[in-house]
Coordinates of C-alpha atoms and ligand atoms in Angstrom, one line a residue:
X226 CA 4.8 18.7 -39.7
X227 CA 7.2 18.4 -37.0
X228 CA 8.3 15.0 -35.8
X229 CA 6.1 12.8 -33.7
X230 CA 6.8 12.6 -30.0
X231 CA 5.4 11.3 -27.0
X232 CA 4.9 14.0 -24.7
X233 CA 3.1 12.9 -21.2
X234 CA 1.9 15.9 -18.7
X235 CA 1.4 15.0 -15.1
X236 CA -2.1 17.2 -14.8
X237 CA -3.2 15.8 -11.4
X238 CA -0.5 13.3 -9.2
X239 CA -2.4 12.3 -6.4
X240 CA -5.2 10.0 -5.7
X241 CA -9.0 10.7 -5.2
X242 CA -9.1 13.2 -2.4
X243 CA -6.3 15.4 -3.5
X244 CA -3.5 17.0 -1.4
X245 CA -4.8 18.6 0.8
X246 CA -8.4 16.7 1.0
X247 CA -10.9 18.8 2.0
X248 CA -11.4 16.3 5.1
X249 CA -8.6 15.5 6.1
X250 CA -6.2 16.8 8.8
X251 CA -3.0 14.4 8.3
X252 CA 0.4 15.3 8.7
X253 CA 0.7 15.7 4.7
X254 CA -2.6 17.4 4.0
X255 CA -1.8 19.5 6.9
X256 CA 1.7 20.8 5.7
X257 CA 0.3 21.2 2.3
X258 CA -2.4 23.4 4.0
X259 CA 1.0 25.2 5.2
X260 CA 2.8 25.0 1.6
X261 CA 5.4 23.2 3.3
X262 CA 5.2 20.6 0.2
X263 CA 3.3 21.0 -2.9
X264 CA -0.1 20.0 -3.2
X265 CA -1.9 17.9 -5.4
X266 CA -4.7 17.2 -8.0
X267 CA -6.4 14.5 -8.5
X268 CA -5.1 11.3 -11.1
X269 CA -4.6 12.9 -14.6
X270 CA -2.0 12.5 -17.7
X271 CA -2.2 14.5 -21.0
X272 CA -0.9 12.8 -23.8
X273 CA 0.6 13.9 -27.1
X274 CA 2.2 13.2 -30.2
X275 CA 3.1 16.7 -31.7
X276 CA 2.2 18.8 -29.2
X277 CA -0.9 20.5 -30.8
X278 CA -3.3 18.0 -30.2
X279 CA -3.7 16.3 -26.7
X280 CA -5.5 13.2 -24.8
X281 CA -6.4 13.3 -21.6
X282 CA -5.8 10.2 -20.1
X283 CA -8.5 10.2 -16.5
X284 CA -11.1 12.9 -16.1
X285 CA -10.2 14.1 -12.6
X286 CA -12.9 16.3 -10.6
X287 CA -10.0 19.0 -10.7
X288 CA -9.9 19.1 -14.8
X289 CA -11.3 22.1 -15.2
X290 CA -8.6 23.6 -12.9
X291 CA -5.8 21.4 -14.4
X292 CA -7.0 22.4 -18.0
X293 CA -6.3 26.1 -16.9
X294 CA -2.8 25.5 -15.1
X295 CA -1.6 23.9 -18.5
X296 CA -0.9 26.3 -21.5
X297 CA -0.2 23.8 -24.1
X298 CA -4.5 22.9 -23.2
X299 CA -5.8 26.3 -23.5
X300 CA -7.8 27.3 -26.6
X301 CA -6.6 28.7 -29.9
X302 CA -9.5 30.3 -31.0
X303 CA -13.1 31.3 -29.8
X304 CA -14.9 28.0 -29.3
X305 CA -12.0 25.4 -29.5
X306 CA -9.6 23.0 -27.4
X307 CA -6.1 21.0 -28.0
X308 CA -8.6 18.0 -26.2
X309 CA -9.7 15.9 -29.0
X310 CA -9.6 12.6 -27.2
X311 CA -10.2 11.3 -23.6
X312 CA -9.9 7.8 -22.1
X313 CA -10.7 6.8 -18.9
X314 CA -8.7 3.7 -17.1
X315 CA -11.9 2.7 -14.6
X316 CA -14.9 4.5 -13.4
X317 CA -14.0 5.3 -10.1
X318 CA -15.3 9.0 -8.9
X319 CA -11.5 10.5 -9.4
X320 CA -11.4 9.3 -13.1
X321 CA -14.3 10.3 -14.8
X322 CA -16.2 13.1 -12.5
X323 CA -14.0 15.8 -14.7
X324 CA -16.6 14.8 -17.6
X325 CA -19.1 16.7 -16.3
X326 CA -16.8 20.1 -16.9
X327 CA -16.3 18.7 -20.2
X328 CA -20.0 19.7 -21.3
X329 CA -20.1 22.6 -22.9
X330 CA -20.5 21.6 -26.5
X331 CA -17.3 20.6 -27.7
X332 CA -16.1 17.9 -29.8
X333 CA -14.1 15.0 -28.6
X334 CA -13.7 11.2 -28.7
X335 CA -14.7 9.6 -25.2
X336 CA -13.0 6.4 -25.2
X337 CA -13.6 3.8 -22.4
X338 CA -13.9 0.1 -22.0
X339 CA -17.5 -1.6 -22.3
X340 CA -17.4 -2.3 -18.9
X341 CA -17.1 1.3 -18.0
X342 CA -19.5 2.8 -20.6
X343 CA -22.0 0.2 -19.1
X344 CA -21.2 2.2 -15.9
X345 CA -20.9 5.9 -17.2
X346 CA -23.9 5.2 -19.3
X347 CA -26.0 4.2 -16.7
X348 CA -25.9 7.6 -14.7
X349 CA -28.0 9.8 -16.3
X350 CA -25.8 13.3 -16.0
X351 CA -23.5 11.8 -18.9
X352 CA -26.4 12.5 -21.1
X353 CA -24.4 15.9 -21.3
X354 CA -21.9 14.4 -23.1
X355 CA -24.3 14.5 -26.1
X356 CA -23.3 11.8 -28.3
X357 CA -24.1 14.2 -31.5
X358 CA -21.1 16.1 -30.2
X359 CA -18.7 13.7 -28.2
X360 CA -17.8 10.5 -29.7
X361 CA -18.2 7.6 -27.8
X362 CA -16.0 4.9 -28.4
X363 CA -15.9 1.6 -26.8
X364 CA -12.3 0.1 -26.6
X365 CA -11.1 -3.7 -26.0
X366 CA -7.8 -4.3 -24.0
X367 CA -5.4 -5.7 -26.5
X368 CA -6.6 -3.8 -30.1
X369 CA -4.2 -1.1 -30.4
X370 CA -5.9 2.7 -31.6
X371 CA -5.2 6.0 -32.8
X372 CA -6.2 8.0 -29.6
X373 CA -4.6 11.4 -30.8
X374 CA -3.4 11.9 -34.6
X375 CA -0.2 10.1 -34.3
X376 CA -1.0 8.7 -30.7
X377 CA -1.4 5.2 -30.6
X378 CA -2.9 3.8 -27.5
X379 CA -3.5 0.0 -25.8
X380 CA -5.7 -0.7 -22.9
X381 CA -4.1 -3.9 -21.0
X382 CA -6.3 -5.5 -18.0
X383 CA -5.1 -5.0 -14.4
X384 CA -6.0 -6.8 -11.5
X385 CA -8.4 -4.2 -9.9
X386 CA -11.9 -4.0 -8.9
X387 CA -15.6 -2.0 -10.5
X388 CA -15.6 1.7 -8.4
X389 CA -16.8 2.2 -4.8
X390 CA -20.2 3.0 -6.1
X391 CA -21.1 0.2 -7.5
X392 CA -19.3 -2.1 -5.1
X393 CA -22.4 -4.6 -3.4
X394 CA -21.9 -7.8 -1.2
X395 CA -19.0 -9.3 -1.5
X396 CA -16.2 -7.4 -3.2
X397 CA -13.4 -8.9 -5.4
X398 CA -10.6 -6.7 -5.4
X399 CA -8.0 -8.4 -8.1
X400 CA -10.8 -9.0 -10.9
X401 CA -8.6 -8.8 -14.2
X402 CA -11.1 -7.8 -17.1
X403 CA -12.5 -4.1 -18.2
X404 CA -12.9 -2.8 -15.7
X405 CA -9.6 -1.4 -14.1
X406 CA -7.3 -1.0 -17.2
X407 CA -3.6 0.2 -17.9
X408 CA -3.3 1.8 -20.9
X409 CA 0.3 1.9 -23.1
X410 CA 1.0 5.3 -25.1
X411 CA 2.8 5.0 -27.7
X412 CA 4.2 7.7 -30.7
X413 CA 7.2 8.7 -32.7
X414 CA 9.1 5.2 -31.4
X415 CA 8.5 6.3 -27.8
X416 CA 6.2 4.3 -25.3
X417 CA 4.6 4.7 -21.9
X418 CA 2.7 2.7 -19.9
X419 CA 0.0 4.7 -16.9
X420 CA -1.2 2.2 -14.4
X421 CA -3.1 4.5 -12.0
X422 CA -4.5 1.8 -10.0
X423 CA -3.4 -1.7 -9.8
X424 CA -4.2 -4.6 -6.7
X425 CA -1.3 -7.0 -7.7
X426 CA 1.5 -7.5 -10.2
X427 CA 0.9 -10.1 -12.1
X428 CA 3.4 -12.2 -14.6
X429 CA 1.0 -11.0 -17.6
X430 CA 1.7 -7.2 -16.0
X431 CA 5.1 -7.9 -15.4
X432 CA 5.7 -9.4 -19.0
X433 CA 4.4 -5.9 -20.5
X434 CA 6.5 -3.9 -18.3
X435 CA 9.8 -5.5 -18.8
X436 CA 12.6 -2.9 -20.6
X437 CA 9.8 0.0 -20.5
X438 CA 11.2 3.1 -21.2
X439 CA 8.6 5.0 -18.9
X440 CA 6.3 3.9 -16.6
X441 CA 3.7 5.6 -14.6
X442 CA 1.7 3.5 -11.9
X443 CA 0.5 2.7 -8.6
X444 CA 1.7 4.6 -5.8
X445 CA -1.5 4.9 -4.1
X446 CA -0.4 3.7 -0.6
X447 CA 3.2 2.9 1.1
X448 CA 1.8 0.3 3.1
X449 CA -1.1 -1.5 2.7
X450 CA -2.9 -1.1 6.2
X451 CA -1.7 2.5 6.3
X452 CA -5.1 4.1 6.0
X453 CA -6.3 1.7 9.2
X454 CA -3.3 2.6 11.1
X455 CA -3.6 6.4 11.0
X456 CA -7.5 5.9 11.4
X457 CA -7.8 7.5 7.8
X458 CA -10.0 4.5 6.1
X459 CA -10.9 1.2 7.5
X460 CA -9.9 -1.0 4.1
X461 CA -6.6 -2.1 3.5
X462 CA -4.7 -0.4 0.1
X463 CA -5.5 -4.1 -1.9
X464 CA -9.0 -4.2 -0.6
X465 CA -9.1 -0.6 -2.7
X466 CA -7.4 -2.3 -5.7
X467 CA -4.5 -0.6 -5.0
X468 CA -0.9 -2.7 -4.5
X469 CA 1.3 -0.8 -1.6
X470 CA 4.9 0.4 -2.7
X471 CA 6.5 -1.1 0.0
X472 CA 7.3 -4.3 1.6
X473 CA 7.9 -7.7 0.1
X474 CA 5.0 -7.7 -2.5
X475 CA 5.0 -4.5 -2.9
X476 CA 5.4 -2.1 -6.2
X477 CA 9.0 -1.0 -5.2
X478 CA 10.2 -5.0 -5.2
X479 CA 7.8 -6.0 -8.2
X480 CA 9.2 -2.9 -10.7
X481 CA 12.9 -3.7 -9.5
X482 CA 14.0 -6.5 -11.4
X483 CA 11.9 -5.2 -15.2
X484 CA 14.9 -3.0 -16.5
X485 CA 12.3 -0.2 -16.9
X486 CA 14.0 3.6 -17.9
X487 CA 11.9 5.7 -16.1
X488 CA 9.6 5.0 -13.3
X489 CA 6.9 7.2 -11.8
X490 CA 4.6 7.2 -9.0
X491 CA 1.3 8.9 -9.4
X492 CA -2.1 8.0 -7.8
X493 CA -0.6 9.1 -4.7
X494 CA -3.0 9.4 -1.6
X495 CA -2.8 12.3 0.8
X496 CA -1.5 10.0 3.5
X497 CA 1.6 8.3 1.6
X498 CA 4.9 9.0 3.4
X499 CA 6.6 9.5 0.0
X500 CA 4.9 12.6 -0.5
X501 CA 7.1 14.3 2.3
X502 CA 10.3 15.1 0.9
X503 CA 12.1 15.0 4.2
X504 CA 10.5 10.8 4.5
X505 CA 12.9 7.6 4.9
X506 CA 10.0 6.2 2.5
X507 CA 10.9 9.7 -0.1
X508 CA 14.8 8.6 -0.1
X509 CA 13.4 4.7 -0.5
X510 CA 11.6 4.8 -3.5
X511 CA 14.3 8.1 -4.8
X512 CA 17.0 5.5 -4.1
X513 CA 15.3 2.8 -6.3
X514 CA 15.0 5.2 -9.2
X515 CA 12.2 6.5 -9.0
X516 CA 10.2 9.8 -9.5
X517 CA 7.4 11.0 -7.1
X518 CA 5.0 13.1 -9.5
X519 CA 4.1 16.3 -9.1
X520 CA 1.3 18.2 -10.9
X521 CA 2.7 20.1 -14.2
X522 CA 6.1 17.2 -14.2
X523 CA 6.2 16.7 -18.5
X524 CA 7.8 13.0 -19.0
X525 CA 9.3 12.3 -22.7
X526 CA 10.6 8.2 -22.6
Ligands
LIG49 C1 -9.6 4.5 -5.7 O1 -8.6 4.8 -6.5 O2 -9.5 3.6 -4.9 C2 -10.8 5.3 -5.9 O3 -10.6 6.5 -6.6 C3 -11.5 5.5 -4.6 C4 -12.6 6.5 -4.7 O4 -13.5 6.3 -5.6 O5 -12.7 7.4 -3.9
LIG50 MN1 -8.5 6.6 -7.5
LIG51 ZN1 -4.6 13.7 4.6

Protein backbone atom coordinates (compact mmCIF):
# COMPACT_ATOMS: atom_id res chain seq x y z
CA UNK A 1 0.00 0.00 0.00
CA UNK A 2 1.64 3.19 -0.69
CA UNK A 3 0.90 6.19 1.47
CA UNK A 4 -2.33 8.07 1.21
CA UNK A 5 -2.26 11.37 -0.70
CA UNK A 6 -4.52 13.80 -1.91
CA UNK A 7 -4.07 14.13 -5.41
CA UNK A 8 -6.70 16.76 -7.19
CA UNK A 9 -6.71 16.80 -11.32
CA UNK A 10 -8.11 19.91 -13.02
CA UNK A 11 -10.27 17.78 -15.78
CA UNK A 12 -12.35 20.74 -17.10
CA UNK A 13 -11.36 24.62 -15.76
CA UNK A 14 -13.91 26.65 -17.22
CA UNK A 15 -17.49 27.27 -16.69
CA UNK A 16 -20.56 25.93 -18.58
CA UNK A 17 -20.00 26.88 -22.15
CA UNK A 18 -16.34 26.02 -22.33
CA UNK A 19 -13.46 27.90 -23.98
CA UNK A 20 -14.22 28.33 -26.90
CA UNK A 21 -18.31 28.08 -26.60
CA UNK A 22 -19.70 27.00 -29.52
CA UNK A 23 -21.72 30.45 -29.69
CA UNK A 24 -19.63 32.60 -28.86
CA UNK A 25 -17.40 35.05 -30.82
CA UNK A 26 -15.57 37.02 -27.77
CA UNK A 27 -12.21 38.10 -27.72
CA UNK A 28 -11.22 34.96 -25.54
CA UNK A 29 -13.28 32.30 -27.36
CA UNK A 30 -12.02 33.86 -30.44
CA UNK A 31 -8.19 33.57 -29.64
CA UNK A 32 -8.76 30.19 -28.38
CA UNK A 33 -10.40 29.46 -31.77
CA UNK A 34 -6.73 30.76 -32.89
CA UNK A 35 -4.73 28.70 -30.00
CA UNK A 36 -3.47 31.93 -28.99
CA UNK A 37 -4.41 30.67 -25.25
CA UNK A 38 -5.43 27.24 -24.22
CA UNK A 39 -8.84 26.28 -24.18
CA UNK A 40 -11.03 24.94 -21.91
CA UNK A 41 -13.52 22.12 -20.55
CA UNK A 42 -16.19 22.49 -18.74
CA UNK A 43 -16.09 22.43 -14.44
CA UNK A 44 -14.38 19.11 -13.34
CA UNK A 45 -11.89 17.83 -10.52
CA UNK A 46 -10.70 14.17 -10.09
CA UNK A 47 -9.87 13.31 -6.78
CA UNK A 48 -7.60 10.69 -5.16
CA UNK A 49 -6.07 9.25 -2.31
CA UNK A 50 -3.48 6.63 -3.80
CA UNK A 51 -3.72 7.21 -7.12
CA UNK A 52 -5.49 4.01 -8.26
CA UNK A 53 -8.84 4.74 -7.46
CA UNK A 54 -10.35 8.26 -8.45
CA UNK A 55 -13.63 10.57 -7.71
CA UNK A 56 -14.86 12.70 -9.97
CA UNK A 57 -15.91 15.66 -8.41
CA UNK A 58 -18.83 17.50 -11.33
CA UNK A 59 -19.94 15.51 -14.30
CA UNK A 60 -19.08 18.02 -16.99
CA UNK A 61 -20.80 17.51 -20.64
CA UNK A 62 -17.04 17.16 -21.76
CA UNK A 63 -16.35 13.95 -19.38
CA UNK A 64 -16.11 11.63 -21.75
CA UNK A 65 -13.39 13.73 -23.51
CA UNK A 66 -11.76 14.66 -20.20
CA UNK A 67 -11.84 10.93 -19.11
CA UNK A 68 -9.70 10.24 -22.35
CA UNK A 69 -7.11 13.20 -22.04
CA UNK A 70 -6.29 11.77 -18.39
CA UNK A 71 -4.17 8.51 -18.23
CA UNK A 72 -4.31 7.90 -14.62
CA UNK A 73 -8.62 7.42 -15.67
CA UNK A 74 -8.19 5.03 -18.41
CA UNK A 75 -9.18 1.42 -17.85
CA UNK A 76 -6.98 -1.45 -16.62
CA UNK A 77 -8.64 -4.14 -17.97
CA UNK A 78 -11.64 -5.05 -20.47
CA UNK A 79 -14.68 -3.73 -18.77
CA UNK A 80 -13.33 -1.51 -15.88
CA UNK A 81 -12.58 2.23 -14.70
CA UNK A 82 -10.25 3.97 -11.84
CA UNK A 83 -14.02 5.94 -11.35
CA UNK A 84 -15.53 4.42 -8.46
CA UNK A 85 -17.24 7.50 -6.99
CA UNK A 86 -18.80 10.68 -8.33
CA UNK A 87 -20.33 13.66 -6.56
CA UNK A 88 -21.94 16.44 -8.02
CA UNK A 89 -21.78 20.11 -6.09
CA UNK A 90 -25.44 21.35 -7.77
CA UNK A 91 -27.45 20.37 -10.70
CA UNK A 92 -26.71 22.87 -12.98
CA UNK A 93 -26.34 21.50 -16.89
CA UNK A 94 -22.31 21.81 -16.61
CA UNK A 95 -22.23 19.57 -13.49
CA UNK A 96 -24.11 16.60 -14.02
CA UNK A 97 -24.86 16.33 -18.09
CA UNK A 98 -21.46 14.14 -18.15
CA UNK A 99 -23.73 11.37 -16.35
CA UNK A 100 -25.32 10.51 -19.27
CA UNK A 101 -21.63 9.21 -20.79
CA UNK A 102 -21.36 7.49 -17.63
CA UNK A 103 -24.03 4.74 -18.79
CA UNK A 104 -22.62 2.07 -20.06
CA UNK A 105 -22.92 -0.42 -17.21
CA UNK A 106 -20.41 0.27 -14.88
CA UNK A 107 -20.26 0.42 -11.26
CA UNK A 108 -19.87 3.50 -9.20
CA UNK A 109 -21.29 5.45 -6.18
CA UNK A 110 -23.35 8.57 -7.39
CA UNK A 111 -23.21 10.78 -4.49
CA UNK A 112 -25.30 14.06 -4.43
CA UNK A 113 -27.28 16.09 -1.93
CA UNK A 114 -31.23 15.32 -1.59
CA UNK A 115 -31.91 18.39 -3.08
CA UNK A 116 -30.16 17.52 -6.18
CA UNK A 117 -31.22 13.77 -6.41
CA UNK A 118 -34.88 15.32 -6.12
CA UNK A 119 -33.64 17.15 -9.26
CA UNK A 120 -31.60 14.40 -11.23
CA UNK A 121 -34.19 12.00 -10.27
CA UNK A 122 -36.91 13.76 -11.67
CA UNK A 123 -35.59 13.73 -15.34
CA UNK A 124 -36.27 10.55 -16.64
CA UNK A 125 -32.75 9.90 -18.84
CA UNK A 126 -31.02 9.24 -15.33
CA UNK A 127 -32.92 6.04 -15.37
CA UNK A 128 -29.64 4.97 -17.25
CA UNK A 129 -27.90 5.26 -14.30
CA UNK A 130 -29.45 1.95 -13.29
CA UNK A 131 -29.53 1.87 -9.68
CA UNK A 132 -28.71 -2.08 -9.76
CA UNK A 133 -25.42 -0.88 -11.09
CA UNK A 134 -24.64 2.75 -9.76
CA UNK A 135 -25.03 3.47 -6.19
CA UNK A 136 -27.00 6.21 -5.31
CA UNK A 137 -26.12 7.88 -2.29
CA UNK A 138 -27.70 10.82 -0.77
CA UNK A 139 -25.25 13.08 1.23
CA UNK A 140 -25.99 15.79 4.03
CA UNK A 141 -23.56 18.95 4.22
CA UNK A 142 -21.77 18.53 7.49
CA UNK A 143 -21.45 14.33 7.87
CA UNK A 144 -18.12 13.70 6.67
CA UNK A 145 -17.73 10.19 4.12
CA UNK A 146 -15.44 7.88 2.55
CA UNK A 147 -15.91 9.08 -1.21
CA UNK A 148 -12.83 7.05 -2.52
CA UNK A 149 -11.03 4.31 -0.32
CA UNK A 150 -8.98 6.63 1.80
CA UNK A 151 -10.82 9.81 0.48
CA UNK A 152 -12.73 11.49 2.87
CA UNK A 153 -15.17 14.05 1.71
CA UNK A 154 -17.64 17.04 3.31
CA UNK A 155 -20.26 18.83 1.52
CA UNK A 156 -20.60 22.48 3.19
CA UNK A 157 -23.61 24.84 1.97
CA UNK A 158 -22.86 27.87 -0.28
CA UNK A 159 -24.85 30.73 -0.91
CA UNK A 160 -26.10 29.75 -4.45
CA UNK A 161 -29.17 29.19 -6.18
CA UNK A 162 -31.32 25.50 -7.79
CA UNK A 163 -30.05 25.38 -11.79
CA UNK A 164 -31.31 27.51 -14.66
CA UNK A 165 -33.81 24.83 -15.51
CA UNK A 166 -35.63 24.84 -12.77
CA UNK A 167 -35.46 28.45 -11.95
CA UNK A 168 -39.57 29.88 -12.02
CA UNK A 169 -40.85 33.40 -10.81
CA UNK A 170 -38.89 34.95 -8.68
CA UNK A 171 -35.32 33.68 -8.32
CA UNK A 172 -33.16 33.73 -5.06
CA UNK A 173 -29.76 33.70 -5.94
CA UNK A 174 -27.88 33.38 -2.27
CA UNK A 175 -30.19 30.39 -0.96
CA UNK A 176 -27.68 28.59 1.49
CA UNK A 177 -29.02 24.88 1.84
CA UNK A 178 -28.46 21.73 -0.70
CA UNK A 179 -28.58 22.86 -3.29
CA UNK A 180 -25.28 24.63 -4.32
CA UNK A 181 -22.64 22.90 -2.20
CA UNK A 182 -18.71 23.11 -1.60
CA UNK A 183 -17.30 20.05 -0.88
CA UNK A 184 -13.82 19.62 1.39
CA UNK A 185 -11.39 16.61 0.23
CA UNK A 186 -9.57 15.37 2.48
CA UNK A 187 -6.74 12.21 2.66
CA UNK A 188 -3.33 11.29 3.91
CA UNK A 189 -3.41 14.72 6.39
CA UNK A 190 -3.92 16.82 3.26
CA UNK A 191 -7.25 18.95 2.52
CA UNK A 192 -8.85 20.77 -0.26
CA UNK A 193 -11.75 22.68 -0.50
CA UNK A 194 -13.65 23.00 -4.56
CA UNK A 195 -16.17 25.78 -4.55
CA UNK A 196 -17.18 25.81 -8.21
CA UNK A 197 -19.88 28.20 -7.79
CA UNK A 198 -20.52 30.47 -4.95
CA UNK A 199 -22.91 34.02 -4.88
CA UNK A 200 -21.33 35.54 -1.66
CA UNK A 201 -18.80 34.87 0.96
CA UNK A 202 -20.21 34.37 3.94
CA UNK A 203 -18.56 34.39 7.65
CA UNK A 204 -19.67 30.53 7.91
CA UNK A 205 -17.60 30.20 4.33
CA UNK A 206 -14.95 32.28 5.40
CA UNK A 207 -14.60 30.40 8.87
CA UNK A 208 -13.98 27.01 6.80
CA UNK A 209 -11.58 28.59 4.55
CA UNK A 210 -9.27 30.17 7.03
CA UNK A 211 -5.44 28.52 6.96
CA UNK A 212 -6.60 26.13 3.87
CA UNK A 213 -3.83 24.55 2.39
CA UNK A 214 -5.63 24.52 -1.18
CA UNK A 215 -8.55 26.04 -2.34
CA UNK A 216 -10.32 25.77 -5.58
CA UNK A 217 -13.39 28.17 -6.15
CA UNK A 218 -15.29 30.68 -7.90
CA UNK A 219 -13.76 32.41 -10.66
CA UNK A 220 -16.71 32.48 -12.82
CA UNK A 221 -16.80 36.20 -13.67
CA UNK A 222 -14.14 39.33 -13.11
CA UNK A 223 -16.83 41.61 -12.75
CA UNK A 224 -20.15 41.10 -12.01
CA UNK A 225 -22.11 43.01 -14.90
CA UNK A 226 -19.39 41.74 -17.33
CA UNK A 227 -21.71 39.47 -19.32
CA UNK A 228 -24.30 42.75 -19.74
CA UNK A 229 -21.44 44.93 -20.66
CA UNK A 230 -20.02 42.78 -23.60
CA UNK A 231 -23.70 41.92 -24.56
CA UNK A 232 -22.78 38.21 -23.73
CA UNK A 233 -25.78 37.52 -21.02
CA UNK A 234 -28.35 39.92 -19.67
CA UNK A 235 -27.91 38.72 -15.68
CA UNK A 236 -25.37 40.01 -13.59
CA UNK A 237 -22.55 37.20 -12.25
CA UNK A 238 -24.59 37.12 -8.57
CA UNK A 239 -27.92 36.88 -10.25
CA UNK A 240 -26.11 33.41 -11.69
CA UNK A 241 -24.86 32.50 -8.11
CA UNK A 242 -21.67 33.34 -8.99
CA UNK A 243 -19.55 36.07 -6.74
CA UNK A 244 -17.10 38.31 -9.24
CA UNK A 245 -13.25 38.18 -8.47
CA UNK A 246 -12.84 41.59 -8.52
CA UNK A 247 -13.84 44.76 -6.82
CA UNK A 248 -14.62 45.43 -3.29
CA UNK A 249 -16.79 42.28 -2.49
CA UNK A 250 -15.27 40.40 -4.64
CA UNK A 251 -13.48 36.81 -4.40
CA UNK A 252 -9.95 38.42 -4.79
CA UNK A 253 -10.67 40.77 -1.43
CA UNK A 254 -12.74 38.03 0.46
CA UNK A 255 -9.86 35.09 0.00
CA UNK A 256 -7.05 37.76 0.91
CA UNK A 257 -7.09 38.09 4.53
CA UNK A 258 -7.85 33.64 5.16
CA UNK A 259 -3.97 32.66 5.21
CA UNK A 260 -5.02 29.96 2.61
CA UNK A 261 -1.62 27.95 0.83
CA UNK A 262 -2.82 27.56 -2.43
CA UNK A 263 -5.58 29.32 -4.22
CA UNK A 264 -7.18 28.35 -7.54
CA UNK A 265 -9.61 29.69 -9.89
CA UNK A 266 -11.69 27.35 -11.83
CA UNK A 267 -15.34 27.81 -13.05
CA UNK A 268 -13.96 30.28 -15.37
CA UNK A 269 -16.38 31.69 -18.09
CA UNK A 270 -15.30 32.17 -21.62
CA UNK A 271 -15.48 35.98 -21.13
CA UNK A 272 -13.25 36.39 -17.88
CA UNK A 273 -10.27 38.76 -18.57
CA UNK A 274 -8.02 36.45 -16.44
CA UNK A 275 -8.13 33.93 -18.95
CA UNK A 276 -5.81 36.15 -21.24
CA UNK A 277 -2.38 35.82 -20.14
CA UNK A 278 -1.37 39.11 -21.49
CA UNK A 279 -4.70 40.82 -18.94
CA UNK A 280 -4.01 43.54 -16.14
CA UNK A 281 -6.89 41.29 -14.48
CA UNK A 282 -4.18 37.84 -15.25
CA UNK A 283 -1.19 39.88 -13.36
CA UNK A 284 -4.15 40.94 -10.64
CA UNK A 285 -5.25 37.85 -9.34
CA UNK A 286 -1.18 36.23 -10.28
CA UNK A 287 -0.12 39.05 -8.05
CA UNK A 288 -2.45 38.04 -5.19
CA UNK A 289 -1.28 34.46 -5.28
CA UNK A 290 -3.23 32.89 -7.13
CA UNK A 291 -3.39 30.14 -9.94
CA UNK A 292 -5.73 30.36 -13.04
CA UNK A 293 -6.58 26.57 -13.89
CA UNK A 294 -6.03 25.02 -16.74
CA UNK A 295 -7.39 21.66 -17.91
CA UNK A 296 -4.83 18.64 -16.91
CA UNK A 297 -3.06 21.27 -13.76
CA UNK A 298 -2.61 18.18 -10.80
CA UNK A 299 -2.77 20.24 -7.31
CA UNK A 300 -1.20 18.16 -4.12
CA UNK A 301 -1.91 20.73 -0.76
C1 LIG B 1 -23.77 28.35 -13.82
O1 LIG B 1 -22.71 27.99 -13.32
O2 LIG B 1 -24.24 29.47 -13.59
C2 LIG B 1 -24.51 27.38 -14.68
O3 LIG B 1 -23.67 26.36 -15.08
C3 LIG B 1 -25.17 28.06 -15.83
C4 LIG B 1 -25.79 27.06 -16.76
O4 LIG B 1 -26.50 26.16 -16.33
O5 LIG B 1 -25.54 27.18 -17.97
MN1 LIG C 1 -21.68 26.36 -14.04
ZN1 LIG D 1 -16.74 33.77 -25.50
Amino acid sequence: MTEARLRILVLGSAAGGGLPQWNCGCANCRRARRGEIPARTQSSVAASADGERWAIVNASPDLRLQLAATPALHPRGLRHSPVEAVLVTNGDIDHVAGLLSLRERQPFALHATAETTEILKANPMTRALDPEVVAWRQVAPGAAFELAPGLEAELFAVPGKVPLYMEEGEVRSDLEGGQTVGVRLSAGGGDAYYVPGCARMTPALAGRLQGAPLVLFDGTLWDDDEMVRMGTGTKTGRRMGHMPIGGGDGSLAALAPLGVGVKVYVHINNTNPVLDPASPERRAVEEAGWIVAEDGMELMP
